[in-house]
Amino acid sequence: MAFSPDGERIVSGSTDKTVRLWDVKTGAQIGQPFKGHEDDVRSVAFSPDGGRIISGSTDNTVQLWDIKTGAQVGQLFKGHEDDVHSVAFSPDGAHIVSGSGDKTIRVWDAKTDDPIGQPFSQFPPEVWSVAFSPDGQRFVNTSWHKAFRLWDVKTGMPIGQPFEGHENSVHSVVFSPDGEHIVSGSWDGTLRLWDVKTGMPIGQPFKGNENGIRSVAFSPDGQRIVSGSDDKTVRLWDAKTGKQIGQPFKGHEDGVMSVAFSPDGSVIVSGSVDSTMRLWDTKTGASIGQPLRGHERGVSSAAFSPDGQRIVSGSWDKTMRLWDAKTGALIGQPFKGHEEIINSVAFSPDGQHIVSGSRDKTLRLWDAKTGAPIGQPLRGHEGDVLSVKFSPDGQRIISGSRDLTSRLWEISWQSILQRLCNRLQYHPSLSQPTTEVAREAKQTCEKYVWKR
């Protein structure tokens, strides 16, 4: 379903193969059903001017409709080879984008029904890693494919061509602090540095590992890169030359799944399948203190707090734990709530919150001080949540999943309030409140969202 731009109508798509229009105030159907699809209608959307509707169906087609007459506009948009799950207009109404079970995204000319360019392929079978650019305007995601893609956060559209060069699946990617480069780690055992503007690799692959790369990270100054590998080592690299700095950091007894720099770049934390974390001195490569023990299974993800005082870890034992970065001591009790293994954790930019992604298909937001979950789990993915990151301003979260998708989540109270108020703006309970609670809700919406 979708609201019209003026909020007065709703369009719905159904398994009865029809599209229907509804009056928001009365709940009455407007006109006759829009008929033309030969199978279930999975997605519908209004054009920005409210004059047209677009629909996507399991008959593999996209259809444009005139909202006044209910008649089809032009021919069926044909090109997908599987169910069309999602459709949307561009902000100017000139283009339509559709996403399909054939693992592609297509862009169409809204006037001619013609596809524009080649389909944007979605890489099977899952999105493994996601990362925001430092300015929060773009994000990059990887999957079990030899290439990865850059996307526009506002439009949801891919930017440029895929980044191609690895000889096996790309498991981890991250932007440099200045946003000009991306480093990727692959199951081919190499790292590659990329120019964000051109999408081209810079120099030769970083070679030295004896097995696949699971995790990569830039130092805060962008001069060094750390990698964690299934060969049980942590390695430090010169970002400009691609040469390994010193010897491999050895100590883990199994594959290294996660690596991260401290905010000042002096320490690296690594999490391993061996159920431990280790702290490393970046200058000497020496292990600092004893392994951090507390999880009962592999440590899949670890991250420093923005002030460098704490470390959060996520584990296959379904818990998260908080650690004192200086002493290695556990802080408080385990964070419990997920029903399956935890794949990814991250601190918010202000260090007040932690987000986690799990095999239970949900994300959870946590209070970093108390370890208490905040609100209900964030649901929407249909597969394991494999990667989570906060946007630089802390207002959004990006997640990547085994269901082939990346999702953006608004988490600020302002964005949540705006979404709720706009959704209820024309509902009788708010437009004509009869209870004290409803009147207070209307006043809140008027003060912070509608600003009347």
C-alpha positions as semicolon CSV with decimal commas, in nm:
position;residue;x (nm);y (nm);z (nm)
1;M;0,000;0,000;0,000
2;A;0,096;0,363;-0,042
3;F;-0,047;0,707;0,038
4;S;-0,102;0,966;-0,233
5;P;0,125;1,274;-0,205
6;D;-0,165;1,479;-0,061
7;G;-0,251;1,205;0,190
8;E;-0,614;1,182;0,078
9;R;-0,600;0,846;-0,099
10;I;-0,441;0,505;-0,059
11;V;-0,353;0,261;-0,333
12;S;-0,335;-0,112;-0,268
13;G;-0,216;-0,414;-0,462
14;S;-0,360;-0,758;-0,403
15;T;-0,329;-1,129;-0,466
16;D;-0,656;-1,096;-0,659
17;K;-0,444;-0,940;-0,942
18;T;-0,597;-0,594;-0,901
19;V;-0,494;-0,246;-0,794
20;R;-0,751;-0,049;-0,594
21;L;-0,785;0,313;-0,486
22;W;-0,933;0,416;-0,148
23;D;-1,055;0,733;0,020
24;V;-0,852;0,785;0,341
25;K;-1,123;0,973;0,529
26;T;-1,417;0,746;0,450
27;G;-1,239;0,417;0,381
28;A;-1,454;0,376;0,070
29;Q;-1,318;0,235;-0,254
30;I;-1,284;0,492;-0,531
31;G;-1,405;0,368;-0,869
32;Q;-1,352;0,019;-1,004
33;P;-1,050;-0,206;-0,955
34;F;-0,759;-0,145;-1,194
35;K;-0,730;-0,470;-1,392
36;G;-0,456;-0,582;-1,623
37;H;-0,205;-0,793;-1,434
38;E;-0,217;-1,170;-1,475
39;D;-0,091;-1,254;-1,127
40;D;-0,047;-1,111;-0,774
41;V;0,030;-0,740;-0,742
42;R;0,327;-0,713;-0,503
43;S;0,406;-0,340;-0,501
44;V;0,237;-0,008;-0,579
45;A;0,339;0,358;-0,571
46;F;0,203;0,703;-0,659
47;S;0,380;0,939;-0,896
48;P;0,507;1,258;-0,727
49;D;0,219;1,461;-0,876
50;G;-0,038;1,203;-0,766
51;G;-0,170;1,159;-1,119
52;R;-0,041;0,811;-1,188
53;I;0,017;0,481;-1,012
54;I;0,281;0,222;-1,082
55;S;0,240;-0,147;-0,996
56;G;0,469;-0,451;-0,995
57;S;0,345;-0,806;-1,021
58;T;0,441;-1,171;-1,000
59;D;0,355;-1,183;-1,370
60;N;0,707;-1,032;-1,413
61;T;0,573;-0,697;-1,539
62;V;0,536;-0,336;-1,431
63;Q;0,223;-0,137;-1,522
64;L;0,145;0,235;-1,524
65;W;-0,210;0,356;-1,450
66;D;-0,405;0,680;-1,487
67;I;-0,549;0,760;-1,146
68;K;-0,858;0,941;-1,279
69;T;-0,972;0,679;-1,530
70;G;-0,811;0,364;-1,391
71;A;-0,691;0,288;-1,743
72;Q;-0,351;0,148;-1,829
73;V;-0,106;0,406;-1,960
74;G;0,093;0,263;-2,248
75;Q;0,211;-0,095;-2,266
76;L;0,326;-0,332;-1,996
77;F;0,686;-0,272;-1,888
78;K;0,846;-0,604;-1,982
79;G;1,201;-0,713;-1,916
80;H;1,218;-0,883;-1,579
81;E;1,248;-1,262;-1,575
82;D;1,094;-1,315;-1,232
83;D;0,843;-1,159;-0,987
84;V;0,859;-0,780;-0,952
85;H;0,874;-0,716;-0,577
86;S;0,922;-0,341;-0,558
87;V;0,848;-0,032;-0,769
88;A;0,902;0,341;-0,722
89;F;0,901;0,672;-0,910
90;S;1,199;0,904;-0,929
91;P;1,144;1,237;-0,747
92;D;1,072;1,416;-1,076
93;G;0,833;1,145;-1,195
94;A;1,029;1,093;-1,516
95;H;1,165;0,750;-1,429
96;I;1,047;0,432;-1,262
97;V;1,265;0,181;-1,082
98;S;1,170;-0,183;-1,024
99;G;1,331;-0,463;-0,825
100;S;1,276;-0,827;-0,911
101;G;1,333;-1,182;-0,799
102;D;1,557;-1,216;-1,104
103;K;1,816;-1,034;-0,887
104;T;1,812;-0,718;-1,099
105;I;1,699;-0,359;-1,068
106;R;1,563;-0,188;-1,381
107;V;1,509;0,179;-1,455
108;W;1,233;0,277;-1,699
109;D;1,129;0,588;-1,888
110;A;0,786;0,672;-1,746
111;K;0,670;0,823;-2,076
112;T;0,785;0,561;-2,326
113;D;0,773;0,240;-2,117
114;D;1,127;0,168;-2,237
115;P;1,403;0,039;-2,009
116;I;1,696;0,278;-1,961
117;G;2,032;0,112;-1,996
118;Q;2,108;-0,234;-1,866
119;P;1,953;-0,385;-1,552
120;F;2,143;-0,335;-1,225
121;S;2,226;-0,684;-1,110
122;Q;2,184;-0,779;-0,748
123;F;2,455;-1,015;-0,643
124;P;2,347;-1,357;-0,512
125;P;2,309;-1,498;-0,265
126;E;2,335;-1,243;0,019
127;V;2,459;-0,899;0,125
128;W;2,758;-0,962;0,353
129;S;2,891;-0,619;0,438
130;V;2,766;-0,260;0,433
131;A;2,939;0,070;0,510
132;F;2,843;0,438;0,496
133;S;3,064;0,700;0,338
134;P;3,193;0,957;0,590
135;D;2,943;1,218;0,464
136;G;2,652;0,973;0,494
137;Q;2,543;1,032;0,135
138;R;2,649;0,695;-0,004
139;F;2,688;0,339;0,109
140;V;2,865;0,036;-0,026
141;N;2,762;-0,327;0,003
142;T;2,915;-0,663;-0,080
143;S;2,793;-1,017;-0,127
144;W;2,905;-1,360;-0,239
145;H;3,018;-1,207;-0,565
146;K;3,353;-1,095;-0,698
147;A;3,230;-0,736;-0,726
148;F;3,055;-0,484;-0,502
149;R;2,843;-0,171;-0,553
150;L;2,814;0,190;-0,444
151;W;2,466;0,335;-0,380
152;D;2,306;0,675;-0,332
153;V;2,140;0,691;0,010
154;K;1,867;0,937;-0,093
155;T;1,762;0,773;-0,418
156;G;1,851;0,413;-0,343
157;M;2,007;0,395;-0,688
158;P;2,345;0,243;-0,771
159;I;2,627;0,483;-0,853
160;G;2,840;0,393;-1,150
161;Q;2,943;0,041;-1,238
162;P;3,032;-0,245;-1,004
163;F;3,380;-0,245;-0,851
164;E;3,538;-0,545;-1,021
165;G;3,882;-0,698;-0,974
166;H;3,872;-0,968;-0,706
167;E;3,886;-1,333;-0,807
168;N;3,650;-1,455;-0,536
169;S;3,371;-1,330;-0,310
170;V;3,414;-0,992;-0,139
171;H;3,344;-1,030;0,233
172;S;3,427;-0,690;0,382
173;V;3,445;-0,326;0,266
174;V;3,501;0,010;0,435
175;F;3,551;0,373;0,329
176;S;3,867;0,566;0,406
177;P;3,818;0,851;0,657
178;D;3,824;1,111;0,376
179;G;3,570;0,916;0,171
180;E;3,792;0,906;-0,137
181;H;3,889;0,539;-0,120
182;I;3,739;0,201;-0,033
183;V;3,931;-0,103;0,084
184;S;3,788;-0,450;0,024
185;G;3,881;-0,792;0,160
186;S;3,806;-1,106;-0,036
187;W;3,800;-1,483;-0,010
188;D;4,071;-1,475;-0,278
189;G;4,310;-1,388;0,009
190;T;4,377;-1,031;-0,107
191;L;4,283;-0,675;-0,020
192;R;4,225;-0,410;-0,285
193;L;4,220;-0,032;-0,266
194;W;3,971;0,154;-0,489
195;D;3,912;0,506;-0,614
196;V;3,555;0,596;-0,518
197;K;3,508;0,841;-0,804
198;T;3,624;0,613;-1,083
199;G;3,544;0,273;-0,933
200;M;3,889;0,156;-1,045
201;P;4,142;-0,038;-0,835
202;I;4,449;0,153;-0,722
203;G;4,773;-0,036;-0,769
204;Q;4,809;-0,409;-0,723
205;P;4,625;-0,637;-0,477
206;F;4,763;-0,652;-0,122
207;K;4,899;-1,007;-0,097
208;G;5,031;-1,205;0,195
209;N;4,743;-1,393;0,354
210;E;4,718;-1,767;0,315
211;N;4,340;-1,776;0,331
212;G;4,030;-1,562;0,282
213;I;3,993;-1,212;0,432
214;R;3,697;-1,174;0,667
215;S;3,736;-0,817;0,792
216;V;3,914;-0,492;0,699
217;A;3,940;-0,146;0,858
218;F;4,118;0,184;0,797
219;S;4,321;0,355;1,068
220;P;4,171;0,690;1,180
221;D;4,434;0,882;0,981
222;G;4,374;0,670;0,670
223;Q;4,743;0,574;0,643
224;R;4,711;0,210;0,743
225;I;4,472;-0,079;0,690
226;V;4,420;-0,380;0,915
227;S;4,286;-0,715;0,800
228;G;4,166;-1,031;0,972
229;S;4,185;-1,365;0,795
230;D;4,088;-1,728;0,813
231;D;4,462;-1,801;0,829
232;K;4,432;-1,700;1,200
233;T;4,635;-1,380;1,158
234;V;4,587;-1,006;1,182
235;R;4,795;-0,801;0,936
236;L;4,879;-0,433;0,906
237;W;4,923;-0,268;0,565
238;D;5,049;0,062;0,428
239;A;4,747;0,215;0,252
240;K;4,959;0,397;-0,007
241;T;5,201;0,123;-0,109
242;G;4,993;-0,186;-0,033
243;K;5,291;-0,339;0,145
244;Q;5,258;-0,532;0,469
245;I;5,393;-0,351;0,775
246;G;5,598;-0,584;0,993
247;Q;5,508;-0,945;1,060
248;P;5,160;-1,095;1,093
249;F;5,005;-1,059;1,439
250;K;4,977;-1,417;1,561
251;G;4,801;-1,557;1,865
252;H;4,449;-1,660;1,767
253;E;4,384;-2,032;1,739
254;D;4,121;-2,003;1,466
255;G;4,002;-1,766;1,193
256;V;3,983;-1,391;1,267
257;M;3,632;-1,264;1,194
258;S;3,651;-0,899;1,301
259;V;3,914;-0,624;1,332
260;A;3,894;-0,258;1,435
261;F;4,128;0,030;1,522
262;S;4,096;0,229;1,843
263;P;4,001;0,595;1,781
264;D;4,364;0,708;1,830
265;G;4,498;0,432;1,603
266;S;4,733;0,288;1,864
267;V;4,546;-0,036;1,934
268;I;4,371;-0,298;1,722
269;V;4,103;-0,532;1,854
270;S;4,035;-0,866;1,684
271;G;3,759;-1,120;1,737
272;S;3,798;-1,484;1,645
273;V;3,623;-1,814;1,593
274;D;3,833;-1,930;1,893
275;S;3,582;-1,742;2,119
276;T;3,834;-1,477;2,226
277;M;3,928;-1,121;2,146
278;R;4,281;-0,987;2,145
279;L;4,426;-0,638;2,171
280;W;4,736;-0,553;1,966
281;D;4,991;-0,270;1,977
282;T;4,997;-0,125;1,624
283;K;5,360;-0,015;1,653
284;T;5,509;-0,341;1,773
285;G;5,249;-0,598;1,666
286;A;5,266;-0,744;2,016
287;S;4,961;-0,878;2,191
288;I;4,853;-0,655;2,480
289;G;4,772;-0,855;2,792
290;Q;4,584;-1,181;2,788
291;P;4,307;-1,279;2,547
292;L;3,966;-1,135;2,639
293;R;3,754;-1,432;2,741
294;G;3,385;-1,429;2,821
295;H;3,198;-1,557;2,518
296;E;3,112;-1,923;2,487
297;R;3,138;-1,933;2,108
298;G;3,308;-1,741;1,825
299;V;3,333;-1,361;1,838
300;S;3,187;-1,247;1,507
301;S;3,211;-0,870;1,552
302;A;3,394;-0,618;1,770
303;A;3,404;-0,238;1,780
304;F;3,557;0,039;1,991
305;S;3,342;0,310;2,145
306;P;3,407;0,657;1,995
307;D;3,608;0,759;2,304
308;G;3,816;0,441;2,291
309;Q;3,730;0,346;2,648
310;R;3,509;0,048;2,574
311;I;3,478;-0,238;2,328
312;V;3,156;-0,413;2,233
313;S;3,155;-0,767;2,099
314;G;2,889;-0,981;1,935
315;S;2,905;-1,358;1,940
316;W;2,768;-1,682;1,806
317;D;2,656;-1,747;2,166
318;K;2,368;-1,499;2,096
319;T;2,500;-1,237;2,340
320;M;2,687;-0,908;2,330
321;R;2,944;-0,809;2,589
322;L;3,101;-0,479;2,690
323;W;3,469;-0,457;2,784
324;D;3,705;-0,205;2,940
325;A;3,952;-0,131;2,659
326;K;4,242;-0,061;2,898
327;T;4,210;-0,349;3,140
328;G;4,028;-0,604;2,927
329;A;3,779;-0,656;3,209
330;L;3,414;-0,731;3,140
331;I;3,169;-0,449;3,214
332;G;2,834;-0,560;3,349
333;Q;2,629;-0,854;3,234
334;P;2,582;-0,992;2,882
335;F;2,334;-0,809;2,655
336;K;2,064;-1,069;2,591
337;G;1,765;-1,053;2,359
338;H;1,853;-1,203;2,025
339;E;1,726;-1,552;1,957
340;E;2,009;-1,650;1,725
341;I;2,379;-1,579;1,672
342;I;2,489;-1,216;1,645
343;N;2,670;-1,130;1,324
344;S;2,749;-0,760;1,360
345;V;2,767;-0,483;1,623
346;A;2,843;-0,110;1,610
347;F;2,848;0,192;1,842
348;S;2,654;0,508;1,763
349;P;2,874;0,813;1,692
350;D;2,798;0,957;2,038
351;G;2,872;0,626;2,210
352;Q;2,532;0,616;2,380
353;H;2,383;0,332;2,179
354;I;2,482;0,004;2,020
355;V;2,315;-0,167;1,726
356;S;2,332;-0,539;1,658
357;G;2,230;-0,762;1,369
358;S;2,146;-1,129;1,406
359;R;2,061;-1,454;1,234
360;D;1,714;-1,412;1,389
361;K;1,651;-1,161;1,102
362;T;1,629;-0,859;1,335
363;L;1,831;-0,558;1,440
364;R;1,829;-0,441;1,802
365;L;1,916;-0,108;1,954
366;W;2,075;-0,107;2,303
367;D;2,158;0,141;2,576
368;A;2,538;0,128;2,594
369;K;2,545;0,212;2,966
370;T;2,281;-0,025;3,099
371;G;2,281;-0,297;2,835
372;A;1,903;-0,272;2,816
373;P;1,732;-0,310;2,478
374;I;1,567;0,008;2,345
375;G;1,223;-0,054;2,203
376;Q;1,125;-0,356;2,000
377;P;1,348;-0,541;1,751
378;L;1,370;-0,379;1,406
379;R;1,200;-0,623;1,172
380;G;1,184;-0,626;0,795
381;H;1,460;-0,849;0,667
382;E;1,366;-1,198;0,552
383;G;1,709;-1,347;0,614
384;D;2,007;-1,324;0,852
385;V;2,121;-0,967;0,925
386;L;2,491;-0,988;0,845
387;S;2,614;-0,630;0,880
388;V;2,502;-0,312;1,060
389;K;2,643;0,041;1,074
390;F;2,529;0,382;1,204
391;S;2,527;0,680;0,970
392;P;2,786;0,948;1,062
393;D;2,513;1,168;1,215
394;G;2,369;0,876;1,414
395;Q;2,021;0,929;1,273
396;R;2,010;0,619;1,056
397;I;2,129;0,260;1,048
398;I;2,223;0,064;0,738
399;S;2,185;-0,313;0,742
400;G;2,280;-0,588;0,499
401;S;2,111;-0,925;0,491
402;R;2,115;-1,272;0,347
403;D;1,779;-1,183;0,185
404;L;1,977;-0,994;-0,086
405;T;1,882;-0,649;0,044
406;S;2,026;-0,353;0,229
407;R;1,787;-0,149;0,441
408;L;1,798;0,202;0,588
409;W;1,637;0,258;0,928
410;E;1,544;0,597;1,075
411;I;1,609;0,591;1,451
412;S;1,595;0,952;1,577
413;W;1,286;1,042;1,778
414;Q;1,218;1,323;1,531
415;S;1,209;1,090;1,232
416;I;0,996;0,834;1,414
417;L;0,753;1,104;1,529
418;Q;0,733;1,249;1,180
419;R;0,655;0,912;1,029
420;L;0,381;0,841;1,286
421;C;0,223;1,185;1,262
422;N;0,215;1,186;0,884
423;R;0,069;0,839;0,881
424;L;-0,210;0,939;1,121
425;Q;-0,268;1,292;0,994
426;Y;-0,600;1,214;0,828
427;H;-0,717;0,951;1,071
428;P;-1,036;1,055;1,255
429;S;-0,875;0,993;1,595
430;L;-0,631;1,279;1,528
431;S;-0,822;1,500;1,286
432;Q;-1,118;1,506;1,527
433;P;-0,983;1,391;1,866
434;T;-1,238;1,295;2,129
435;T;-1,006;1,184;2,412
436;E;-0,738;1,360;2,612
437;V;-0,471;1,124;2,479
438;A;-0,574;1,192;2,119
439;R;-0,575;1,569;2,182
440;E;-0,223;1,553;2,330
441;A;-0,107;1,346;2,035
442;K;-0,248;1,600;1,791
443;Q;-0,083;1,887;1,980
444;T;0,252;1,705;1,971
445;C;0,224;1,646;1,596
446;E;0,125;2,009;1,537
447;K;0,418;2,137;1,745
448;Y;0,698;1,919;1,610
449;V;0,584;1,797;1,267
450;W;0,294;1,987;1,113
451;K;0,405;2,317;1,276
452;R;0,069;2,485;1,248
